[in-house]
PDB file of C-alpha atoms in Angstrom:
ATOM      1  CA  LEU A   1       0.000   0.000   0.000  1.00 90.00           C
ATOM      2  CA  TRP A   2       2.781   2.418   0.907  1.00 91.00           C
ATOM      3  CA  ASN A   3       4.787   1.661  -2.241  1.00 91.00           C
ATOM      4  CA  ALA A   4       1.725   2.036  -4.457  1.00 91.00           C
ATOM      5  CA  SER A   5       0.924   5.341  -2.786  1.00 93.00           C
ATOM      6  CA  ARG A   6       4.464   6.612  -3.276  1.00 92.00           C
ATOM      7  CA  PHE A   7       4.242   5.722  -6.962  1.00 92.00           C
ATOM      8  CA  VAL A   8       1.045   7.758  -7.291  1.00 92.00           C
ATOM      9  CA  LEU A   9       2.461  10.703  -5.339  1.00 91.00           C
ATOM     10  CA  MET A  10       5.617  10.802  -7.468  1.00 91.00           C
ATOM     11  CA  ASN A  11       3.546  11.229 -10.617  1.00 87.00           C
ATOM     12  CA  LEU A  12       0.788  13.546  -9.438  1.00 81.00           C
ATOM     13  CA  PRO A  13       0.616  17.030 -10.998  1.00 69.00           C
ATOM     14  CA  GLU A  14       0.563  20.138  -8.844  1.00 57.00           C
ATOM     15  CA  GLU A  15      -3.076  20.817  -9.680  1.00 59.00           C
ATOM     16  CA  GLU A  16      -5.904  18.301  -9.906  1.00 54.00           C
ATOM     17  CA  GLU A  17      -8.018  17.923 -13.039  1.00 51.00           C
ATOM     18  CA  ALA A  18     -11.762  17.390 -13.021  1.00 50.00           C
ATOM     19  CA  GLY A  19     -12.593  13.818 -13.980  1.00 47.00           C
ATOM     20  CA  GLU A  20     -15.374  14.856 -16.328  1.00 45.00           C
ATOM     21  CA  LEU A  21     -12.905  16.762 -18.491  1.00 51.00           C
ATOM     22  CA  LEU A  22     -10.531  13.851 -18.885  1.00 69.00           C
ATOM     23  CA  ARG A  23     -10.290  11.198 -21.584  1.00 82.00           C
ATOM     24  CA  LEU A  24     -10.873   8.023 -19.590  1.00 88.00           C
ATOM     25  CA  THR A  25      -9.693   4.855 -21.317  1.00 89.00           C
ATOM     26  CA  GLU A  26     -11.097   1.341 -20.947  1.00 90.00           C
ATOM     27  CA  ALA A  27      -8.523   0.618 -18.230  1.00 92.00           C
ATOM     28  CA  ASP A  28      -9.614   3.712 -16.277  1.00 93.00           C
ATOM     29  CA  GLN A  29     -13.277   2.792 -16.566  1.00 94.00           C
ATOM     30  CA  TRP A  30     -12.489  -0.791 -15.535  1.00 94.00           C
ATOM     31  CA  ILE A  31     -10.726   0.146 -12.280  1.00 95.00           C
ATOM     32  CA  LEU A  32     -13.357   2.789 -11.447  1.00 95.00           C
ATOM     33  CA  SER A  33     -16.047   0.161 -11.920  1.00 95.00           C
ATOM     34  CA  LYS A  34     -14.099  -2.253  -9.712  1.00 95.00           C
ATOM     35  CA  VAL A  35     -13.663   0.198  -6.821  1.00 96.00           C
ATOM     36  CA  ASN A  36     -17.298   1.259  -7.243  1.00 96.00           C
ATOM     37  CA  ARG A  37     -18.487  -2.305  -6.737  1.00 95.00           C
ATOM     38  CA  LEU A  38     -15.973  -2.765  -3.920  1.00 96.00           C
ATOM     39  CA  ALA A  39     -17.531   0.146  -2.023  1.00 96.00           C
ATOM     40  CA  LYS A  40     -20.966  -1.440  -2.336  1.00 96.00           C
ATOM     41  CA  ASP A  41     -19.786  -4.915  -1.283  1.00 96.00           C
ATOM     42  CA  VAL A  42     -17.656  -3.711   1.639  1.00 97.00           C
ATOM     43  CA  THR A  43     -20.466  -1.506   2.955  1.00 96.00           C
ATOM     44  CA  ASP A  44     -22.863  -4.443   2.759  1.00 96.00           C
ATOM     45  CA  ASN A  45     -20.392  -6.735   4.552  1.00 96.00           C
ATOM     46  CA  MET A  46     -19.819  -4.212   7.341  1.00 95.00           C
ATOM     47  CA  GLU A  47     -23.539  -3.680   7.857  1.00 95.00           C
ATOM     48  CA  HIS A  48     -23.842  -7.439   8.362  1.00 96.00           C
ATOM     49  CA  TYR A  49     -20.767  -7.490  10.658  1.00 95.00           C
ATOM     50  CA  GLU A  50     -18.796  -9.573   8.147  1.00 96.00           C
ATOM     51  CA  LEU A  51     -15.626  -7.665   8.977  1.00 95.00           C
ATOM     52  CA  GLY A  52     -13.156 -10.357   7.918  1.00 95.00           C
ATOM     53  CA  LEU A  53     -14.829 -10.792   4.540  1.00 96.00           C
ATOM     54  CA  ALA A  54     -14.824  -7.033   3.987  1.00 96.00           C
ATOM     55  CA  VAL A  55     -11.109  -6.572   4.665  1.00 95.00           C
ATOM     56  CA  ASP A  56     -10.264  -9.576   2.470  1.00 96.00           C
ATOM     57  CA  LYS A  57     -12.046  -7.899  -0.445  1.00 96.00           C
ATOM     58  CA  ILE A  58     -10.180  -4.627   0.128  1.00 96.00           C
ATOM     59  CA  HIS A  59      -6.861  -6.472   0.319  1.00 96.00           C
ATOM     60  CA  ASP A  60      -7.538  -8.428  -2.872  1.00 95.00           C
ATOM     61  CA  PHE A  61      -8.558  -5.277  -4.726  1.00 96.00           C
ATOM     62  CA  LEU A  62      -5.491  -3.271  -3.694  1.00 95.00           C
ATOM     63  CA  TRP A  63      -3.000  -6.078  -4.151  1.00 93.00           C
ATOM     64  CA  ASP A  64      -4.335  -7.645  -7.343  1.00 91.00           C
ATOM     65  CA  GLU A  65      -6.521  -5.254  -9.313  1.00 93.00           C
ATOM     66  CA  TYR A  66      -4.920  -1.933  -8.401  1.00 95.00           C
ATOM     67  CA  CYS A  67      -1.225  -2.742  -7.908  1.00 93.00           C
ATOM     68  CA  ASP A  68      -0.643  -5.812 -10.075  1.00 92.00           C
ATOM     69  CA  TRP A  69      -2.790  -4.768 -13.003  1.00 93.00           C
ATOM     70  CA  TYR A  70      -3.914  -1.151 -13.178  1.00 94.00           C
ATOM     71  CA  ILE A  71      -0.628   0.489 -12.188  1.00 94.00           C
ATOM     72  CA  GLU A  72       1.220  -1.660 -14.716  1.00 92.00           C
ATOM     73  CA  MET A  73      -1.349  -0.819 -17.387  1.00 91.00           C
ATOM     74  CA  VAL A  74      -0.987   2.946 -16.996  1.00 91.00           C
ATOM     75  CA  LYS A  75       2.799   3.177 -16.742  1.00 91.00           C
ATOM     76  CA  PRO A  76       3.301   3.738 -20.516  1.00 89.00           C
ATOM     77  CA  ARG A  77       0.811   6.623 -20.370  1.00 89.00           C
ATOM     78  CA  LEU A  78       2.470   8.180 -17.339  1.00 90.00           C
ATOM     79  CA  TYR A  79       5.933   8.042 -18.878  1.00 89.00           C
ATOM     80  CA  ASP A  80       4.752   9.700 -22.101  1.00 87.00           C
ATOM     81  CA  SER A  81       4.217  13.409 -21.416  1.00 85.00           C
ATOM     82  CA  ASN A  82       2.512  13.801 -24.799  1.00 88.00           C
ATOM     83  CA  ASP A  83      -0.079  11.105 -24.210  1.00 86.00           C
ATOM     84  CA  PRO A  84      -3.528  12.794 -24.325  1.00 88.00           C
ATOM     85  CA  THR A  85      -4.852  10.332 -21.718  1.00 89.00           C
ATOM     86  CA  ARG A  86      -2.041  10.893 -19.202  1.00 89.00           C
ATOM     87  CA  LYS A  87      -4.102  13.268 -17.035  1.00 89.00           C
ATOM     88  CA  ALA A  88      -6.950  10.764 -17.011  1.00 90.00           C
ATOM     89  CA  ALA A  89      -4.590   8.064 -15.735  1.00 91.00           C
ATOM     90  CA  LEU A  90      -3.289  10.333 -12.967  1.00 92.00           C
ATOM     91  CA  TRP A  91      -6.773  11.392 -11.905  1.00 92.00           C
ATOM     92  CA  THR A  92      -7.964   7.767 -11.866  1.00 93.00           C
ATOM     93  CA  LEU A  93      -4.935   6.577  -9.887  1.00 94.00           C
ATOM     94  CA  GLN A  94      -5.575   9.209  -7.244  1.00 93.00           C
ATOM     95  CA  GLU A  95      -9.364   8.882  -7.110  1.00 93.00           C
ATOM     96  CA  VAL A  96      -9.340   5.091  -6.816  1.00 95.00           C
ATOM     97  CA  LEU A  97      -6.619   5.151  -4.154  1.00 96.00           C
ATOM     98  CA  LYS A  98      -8.535   7.715  -2.093  1.00 95.00           C
ATOM     99  CA  ASN A  99     -11.655   5.547  -2.138  1.00 96.00           C
ATOM    100  CA  ALA A 100      -9.667   2.425  -1.225  1.00 96.00           C
ATOM    101  CA  LEU A 101      -8.000   4.259   1.671  1.00 96.00           C
ATOM    102  CA  LYS A 102     -11.387   5.288   3.050  1.00 96.00           C
ATOM    103  CA  LEU A 103     -12.631   1.695   2.895  1.00 97.00           C
ATOM    104  CA  LEU A 104      -9.464   0.477   4.610  1.00 96.00           C
ATOM    105  CA  HIS A 105      -9.424   3.208   7.262  1.00 96.00           C
ATOM    106  CA  PRO A 106     -11.445   1.326   9.921  1.00 95.00           C
ATOM    107  CA  TYR A 107      -8.844  -1.443   9.827  1.00 95.00           C
ATOM    108  CA  MET A 108      -5.650   0.605   9.394  1.00 94.00           C
ATOM    109  CA  PRO A 109      -6.439   4.097  10.730  1.00 95.00           C
ATOM    110  CA  PHE A 110      -2.931   5.492  11.097  1.00 95.00           C
ATOM    111  CA  ILE A 111      -1.280   4.641   7.788  1.00 94.00           C
ATOM    112  CA  THR A 112      -4.434   5.468   5.808  1.00 95.00           C
ATOM    113  CA  GLU A 113      -4.619   8.878   7.504  1.00 95.00           C
ATOM    114  CA  GLU A 114      -0.942   9.534   6.770  1.00 94.00           C
ATOM    115  CA  ILE A 115      -1.249   8.620   3.081  1.00 95.00           C
ATOM    116  CA  PHE A 116      -4.534  10.518   2.721  1.00 95.00           C
ATOM    117  CA  GLN A 117      -2.928  13.703   4.042  1.00 93.00           C
ATOM    118  CA  HIS A 118      -0.186  13.471   1.400  1.00 92.00           C
ATOM    119  CA  LEU A 119      -2.557  12.460  -1.378  1.00 91.00           C
ATOM    120  CA  GLN A 120      -4.827  15.513  -1.236  1.00 89.00           C
ATOM    121  CA  ASP A 121      -5.142  18.874   0.491  1.00 86.00           C
ATOM    122  CA  LYS A 122      -8.858  19.600   0.199  1.00 88.00           C
ATOM    123  CA  GLU A 123     -10.035  17.611   3.222  1.00 91.00           C
ATOM    124  CA  GLU A 124      -8.742  18.009   6.746  1.00 90.00           C
ATOM    125  CA  THR A 125      -8.824  14.357   7.722  1.00 94.00           C
ATOM    126  CA  ILE A 126      -9.906  11.022   6.315  1.00 95.00           C
ATOM    127  CA  MET A 127     -12.074  10.534   9.429  1.00 94.00           C
ATOM    128  CA  LEU A 128     -14.417  13.319   8.289  1.00 94.00           C
ATOM    129  CA  SER A 129     -14.269  12.416   4.602  1.00 94.00           C
ATOM    130  CA  PRO A 130     -17.498  10.987   3.097  1.00 94.00           C
ATOM    131  CA  TRP A 131     -17.665   7.199   2.986  1.00 95.00           C
ATOM    132  CA  PRO A 132     -17.473   5.849  -0.594  1.00 95.00           C
ATOM    133  CA  GLU A 133     -20.887   5.114  -2.069  1.00 94.00           C
ATOM    134  CA  TYR A 134     -21.931   3.210  -5.160  1.00 94.00           C
ATOM    135  CA  LYS A 135     -22.254   5.484  -8.229  1.00 93.00           C
ATOM    136  CA  GLU A 136     -24.250   4.401 -11.224  1.00 93.00           C
ATOM    137  CA  GLU A 137     -22.065   6.547 -13.511  1.00 92.00           C
ATOM    138  CA  TRP A 138     -19.061   4.407 -12.500  1.00 93.00           C
ATOM    139  CA  ASN A 139     -20.791   1.176 -13.459  1.00 93.00           C
ATOM    140  CA  PHE A 140     -18.988  -0.154 -16.554  1.00 93.00           C
ATOM    141  CA  ALA A 141     -20.006  -3.824 -16.530  1.00 91.00           C
ATOM    142  CA  ASP A 142     -19.225  -4.344 -20.236  1.00 91.00           C
ATOM    143  CA  ILE A 143     -15.765  -2.831 -19.854  1.00 92.00           C
ATOM    144  CA  GLU A 144     -15.136  -5.045 -16.821  1.00 92.00           C
ATOM    145  CA  ALA A 145     -15.930  -8.155 -18.842  1.00 91.00           C
ATOM    146  CA  GLN A 146     -13.617  -7.061 -21.658  1.00 91.00           C
ATOM    147  CA  MET A 147     -10.717  -6.228 -19.338  1.00 92.00           C
ATOM    148  CA  ASP A 148     -11.149  -9.497 -17.460  1.00 91.00           C
ATOM    149  CA  GLN A 149     -10.718 -11.330 -20.773  1.00 91.00           C
ATOM    150  CA  ILE A 150      -7.604  -9.284 -21.560  1.00 92.00           C
ATOM    151  CA  LYS A 151      -6.210 -10.211 -18.138  1.00 92.00           C
ATOM    152  CA  GLU A 152      -6.942 -13.884 -18.793  1.00 92.00           C
ATOM    153  CA  THR A 153      -5.153 -13.623 -22.136  1.00 93.00           C
ATOM    154  CA  VAL A 154      -2.121 -12.038 -20.492  1.00 93.00           C
ATOM    155  CA  ARG A 155      -2.033 -14.814 -17.892  1.00 92.00           C
ATOM    156  CA  SER A 156      -2.188 -17.453 -20.620  1.00 92.00           C
ATOM    157  CA  ILE A 157       0.680 -15.829 -22.539  1.00 91.00           C
ATOM    158  CA  ARG A 158       2.739 -15.559 -19.365  1.00 91.00           C
ATOM    159  CA  ASN A 159       2.138 -19.253 -18.664  1.00 91.00           C
ATOM    160  CA  LEU A 160       3.311 -20.180 -22.164  1.00 87.00           C
ATOM    161  CA  ARG A 161       6.477 -18.170 -21.617  1.00 87.00           C
ATOM    162  CA  ALA A 162       7.079 -19.543 -18.116  1.00 86.00           C
ATOM    163  CA  GLU A 163       6.753 -23.141 -19.325  1.00 84.00           C
ATOM    164  CA  ARG A 164       9.654 -22.482 -21.693  1.00 80.00           C
ATOM    165  CA  ASN A 165      11.740 -20.442 -19.231  1.00 80.00           C
ATOM    166  CA  VAL A 166      11.574 -17.324 -21.399  1.00 82.00           C
ATOM    167  CA  ALA A 167      13.052 -14.221 -19.773  1.00 80.00           C
ATOM    168  CA  PRO A 168      10.523 -11.385 -19.205  1.00 78.00           C
ATOM    169  CA  SER A 169      12.788  -9.040 -21.167  1.00 81.00           C
ATOM    170  CA  LYS A 170      12.513 -11.144 -24.327  1.00 84.00           C
ATOM    171  CA  LYS A 171       9.818  -9.817 -26.672  1.00 87.00           C
ATOM    172  CA  ALA A 172       7.724 -12.065 -28.918  1.00 87.00           C
ATOM    173  CA  LYS A 173       5.095 -11.624 -31.591  1.00 89.00           C
ATOM    174  CA  VAL A 174       1.559 -12.463 -30.521  1.00 91.00           C
ATOM    175  CA  TYR A 175      -1.166 -13.493 -32.964  1.00 92.00           C
ATOM    176  CA  VAL A 176      -4.783 -13.245 -31.862  1.00 93.00           C
ATOM    177  CA  VAL A 177      -7.191 -15.197 -34.061  1.00 93.00           C
ATOM    178  CA  SER A 178     -10.942 -14.815 -33.716  1.00 92.00           C
ATOM    179  CA  PRO A 179     -13.829 -15.211 -36.168  1.00 92.00           C
ATOM    180  CA  LYS A 180     -15.813 -12.568 -34.273  1.00 91.00           C
ATOM    181  CA  GLU A 181     -15.429  -8.950 -35.345  1.00 91.00           C
ATOM    182  CA  GLU A 182     -16.245  -7.542 -31.890  1.00 91.00           C
ATOM    183  CA  THR A 183     -13.575  -9.736 -30.299  1.00 92.00           C
ATOM    184  CA  ARG A 184     -10.971  -8.560 -32.797  1.00 92.00           C
ATOM    185  CA  GLN A 185     -11.923  -4.945 -32.123  1.00 92.00           C
ATOM    186  CA  MET A 186     -11.608  -5.510 -28.378  1.00 91.00           C
ATOM    187  CA  TYR A 187      -8.077  -6.867 -28.755  1.00 92.00           C
ATOM    188  CA  ALA A 188      -7.149  -4.032 -31.099  1.00 91.00           C
ATOM    189  CA  GLN A 189      -8.190  -1.497 -28.455  1.00 88.00           C
ATOM    190  CA  ALA A 190      -6.222  -3.398 -25.803  1.00 88.00           C
ATOM    191  CA  GLU A 191      -3.040  -3.697 -27.887  1.00 89.00           C
ATOM    192  CA  VAL A 192      -1.016  -1.416 -25.623  1.00 87.00           C
ATOM    193  CA  TYR A 193      -1.907  -3.508 -22.554  1.00 88.00           C
ATOM    194  CA  LEU A 194      -0.884  -6.751 -24.231  1.00 89.00           C
ATOM    195  CA  LYS A 195       2.426  -5.258 -25.304  1.00 89.00           C
ATOM    196  CA  THR A 196       3.130  -3.945 -21.812  1.00 87.00           C
ATOM    197  CA  LEU A 197       1.911  -6.847 -19.691  1.00 90.00           C
ATOM    198  CA  ALA A 198       2.680  -9.812 -21.963  1.00 89.00           C
ATOM    199  CA  SER A 199       6.101  -8.683 -23.286  1.00 87.00           C
ATOM    200  CA  ALA A 200       4.814  -8.626 -26.859  1.00 88.00           C
ATOM    201  CA  SER A 201       6.808  -7.002 -29.650  1.00 88.00           C
ATOM    202  CA  ASP A 202       3.846  -6.953 -32.047  1.00 89.00           C
ATOM    203  CA  ILE A 203       0.163  -7.808 -31.786  1.00 91.00           C
ATOM    204  CA  ILE A 204      -1.274  -9.232 -35.008  1.00 92.00           C
ATOM    205  CA  ILE A 205      -5.048  -9.665 -34.994  1.00 93.00           C
ATOM    206  CA  GLN A 206      -6.691 -11.708 -37.727  1.00 92.00           C
ATOM    207  CA  GLU A 207      -9.778 -13.722 -38.540  1.00 91.00           C
ATOM    208  CA  THR A 208      -8.068 -17.030 -39.377  1.00 90.00           C
ATOM    209  CA  ALA A 209      -4.792 -18.780 -38.533  1.00 86.00           C
ATOM    210  CA  GLU A 210      -3.553 -18.392 -42.111  1.00 87.00           C
ATOM    211  CA  GLY A 211       0.132 -17.495 -42.304  1.00 86.00           C
ATOM    212  CA  ILE A 212       0.952 -18.565 -38.745  1.00 87.00           C
ATOM    213  CA  ASP A 213       3.837 -21.023 -38.382  1.00 83.00           C
ATOM    214  CA  SER A 214       2.685 -24.559 -37.600  1.00 82.00           C
ATOM    215  CA  ASN A 215       5.285 -24.727 -34.798  1.00 81.00           C
ATOM    216  CA  ALA A 216       3.715 -21.793 -32.970  1.00 86.00           C
ATOM    217  CA  VAL A 217       2.589 -22.477 -29.419  1.00 88.00           C
ATOM    218  CA  ARG A 218      -0.966 -21.526 -28.626  1.00 88.00           C
ATOM    219  CA  CYS A 219      -3.524 -21.048 -25.896  1.00 89.00           C
ATOM    220  CA  VAL A 220      -7.292 -20.884 -26.125  1.00 91.00           C
ATOM    221  CA  VAL A 221      -9.220 -18.027 -24.519  1.00 90.00           C
ATOM    222  CA  GLU A 222     -12.844 -16.995 -24.805  1.00 88.00           C
ATOM    223  CA  ASN A 223     -13.797 -16.478 -28.478  1.00 88.00           C
ATOM    224  CA  ALA A 224     -10.156 -16.450 -29.584  1.00 92.00           C
ATOM    225  CA  VAL A 225      -6.938 -18.435 -29.941  1.00 93.00           C
ATOM    226  CA  VAL A 226      -3.566 -16.856 -29.163  1.00 92.00           C
ATOM    227  CA  TYR A 227      -0.453 -17.991 -31.053  1.00 92.00           C
ATOM    228  CA  ILE A 228       3.204 -17.225 -30.368  1.00 90.00           C
ATOM    229  CA  PRO A 229       5.877 -18.353 -32.887  1.00 87.00           C
ATOM    230  CA  LEU A 230       8.151 -20.825 -31.110  1.00 80.00           C
ATOM    231  CA  GLU A 231      11.307 -19.262 -32.567  1.00 78.00           C
ATOM    232  CA  ASP A 232      10.324 -15.952 -30.932  1.00 74.00           C
ATOM    233  CA  LEU A 233      10.264 -17.608 -27.529  1.00 77.00           C
ATOM    234  CA  VAL A 234      13.328 -19.846 -27.549  1.00 75.00           C
ATOM    235  CA  ASP A 235      16.590 -20.481 -29.335  1.00 72.00           C
ATOM    236  CA  LEU A 236      15.658 -23.742 -31.053  1.00 75.00           C
ATOM    237  CA  ALA A 237      19.227 -25.085 -31.078  1.00 80.00           C
ATOM    238  CA  LYS A 238      19.693 -24.408 -27.367  1.00 78.00           C
ATOM    239  CA  GLU A 239      16.253 -25.794 -26.575  1.00 77.00           C
ATOM    240  CA  LYS A 240      17.047 -29.000 -28.472  1.00 84.00           C
ATOM    241  CA  GLU A 241      20.314 -29.319 -26.572  1.00 87.00           C
ATOM    242  CA  ARG A 242      18.519 -28.787 -23.260  1.00 83.00           C
ATOM    243  CA  LEU A 243      15.909 -31.405 -24.093  1.00 87.00           C
ATOM    244  CA  GLU A 244      18.588 -33.908 -25.131  1.00 93.00           C
ATOM    245  CA  LYS A 245      20.321 -33.461 -21.770  1.00 93.00           C
ATOM    246  CA  GLU A 246      16.997 -33.848 -19.974  1.00 93.00           C
ATOM    247  CA  ARG A 247      16.225 -37.028 -21.927  1.00 95.00           C
ATOM    248  CA  THR A 248      19.655 -38.504 -21.089  1.00 95.00           C
ATOM    249  CA  LYS A 249      19.119 -37.663 -17.428  1.00 96.00           C
ATOM    250  CA  MET A 250      15.691 -39.302 -17.404  1.00 96.00           C
ATOM    251  CA  GLU A 251      16.960 -42.403 -19.196  1.00 96.00           C
ATOM    252  CA  LYS A 252      19.637 -42.819 -16.521  1.00 96.00           C
ATOM    253  CA  GLU A 253      17.013 -42.398 -13.820  1.00 96.00           C
ATOM    254  CA  ILE A 254      14.754 -45.003 -15.445  1.00 97.00           C
ATOM    255  CA  ASP A 255      17.685 -47.421 -15.700  1.00 95.00           C
ATOM    256  CA  ARG A 256      18.530 -46.868 -12.026  1.00 95.00           C
ATOM    257  CA  VAL A 257      14.957 -47.486 -10.912  1.00 96.00           C
ATOM    258  CA  GLU A 258      14.611 -50.623 -13.060  1.00 96.00           C
ATOM    259  CA  LYS A 259      17.777 -52.080 -11.535  1.00 94.00           C
ATOM    260  CA  LYS A 260      16.446 -51.386  -8.036  1.00 95.00           C
ATOM    261  CA  LEU A 261      13.109 -53.005  -8.886  1.00 95.00           C
ATOM    262  CA  ALA A 262      14.874 -56.041 -10.358  1.00 94.00           C
ATOM    263  CA  ASN A 263      16.885 -56.603  -7.177  1.00 90.00           C
TER     264      ASN A 263
END
């Protein structure tokens, strides 16, 4: 929480911008919708004295949705001073963090008060700040569904890379194949997120798998199949050598076990 807050504070402008004047992207709408629903769920849990369930939801939101995903999504926009959506990213980072701090305040009063004082100067204390309430204008259910699919795609690509011990710094082409036009449009809009979060050098979106190398590794996601050329992931000669060594090792192990069983 403290590290995430420091990241936000380091990037905040001297003057705040009104959210209505900003160009919110799908990622901004997604995280606003998430914290909006969080406020509703946490309030409901507290009213029913489900205090442990409430704090678990706040923790999961801050750790997973906000830190692991949203902050990583907006970094390219923050580091580009000419990006027209940069102010929207900064406003969203701050607004979502303020709401999360208010929800967390009953559990962690001191650190939330300290961060809140640094995060804004309009309110005297977080204790007198209005409790977050559900806002219909922050309800972006369709955007949530789209971003959840993008996250699932990123996870699948990361798994493919991890299975082959590919370094995070190594970029690879990613092909997204889907017969549905709306799915292809969704991935086209999310291209920057895939490049950032999945270490992709290029995102190629097409209707069929025509032109994709038969050796490409793939994963299936909702309404689409993702392909990554194998040569983009690994050095084939080194991979063959590694597999040969692994096969020799396993053959020796099998021989050892068979001799033990025969004794």
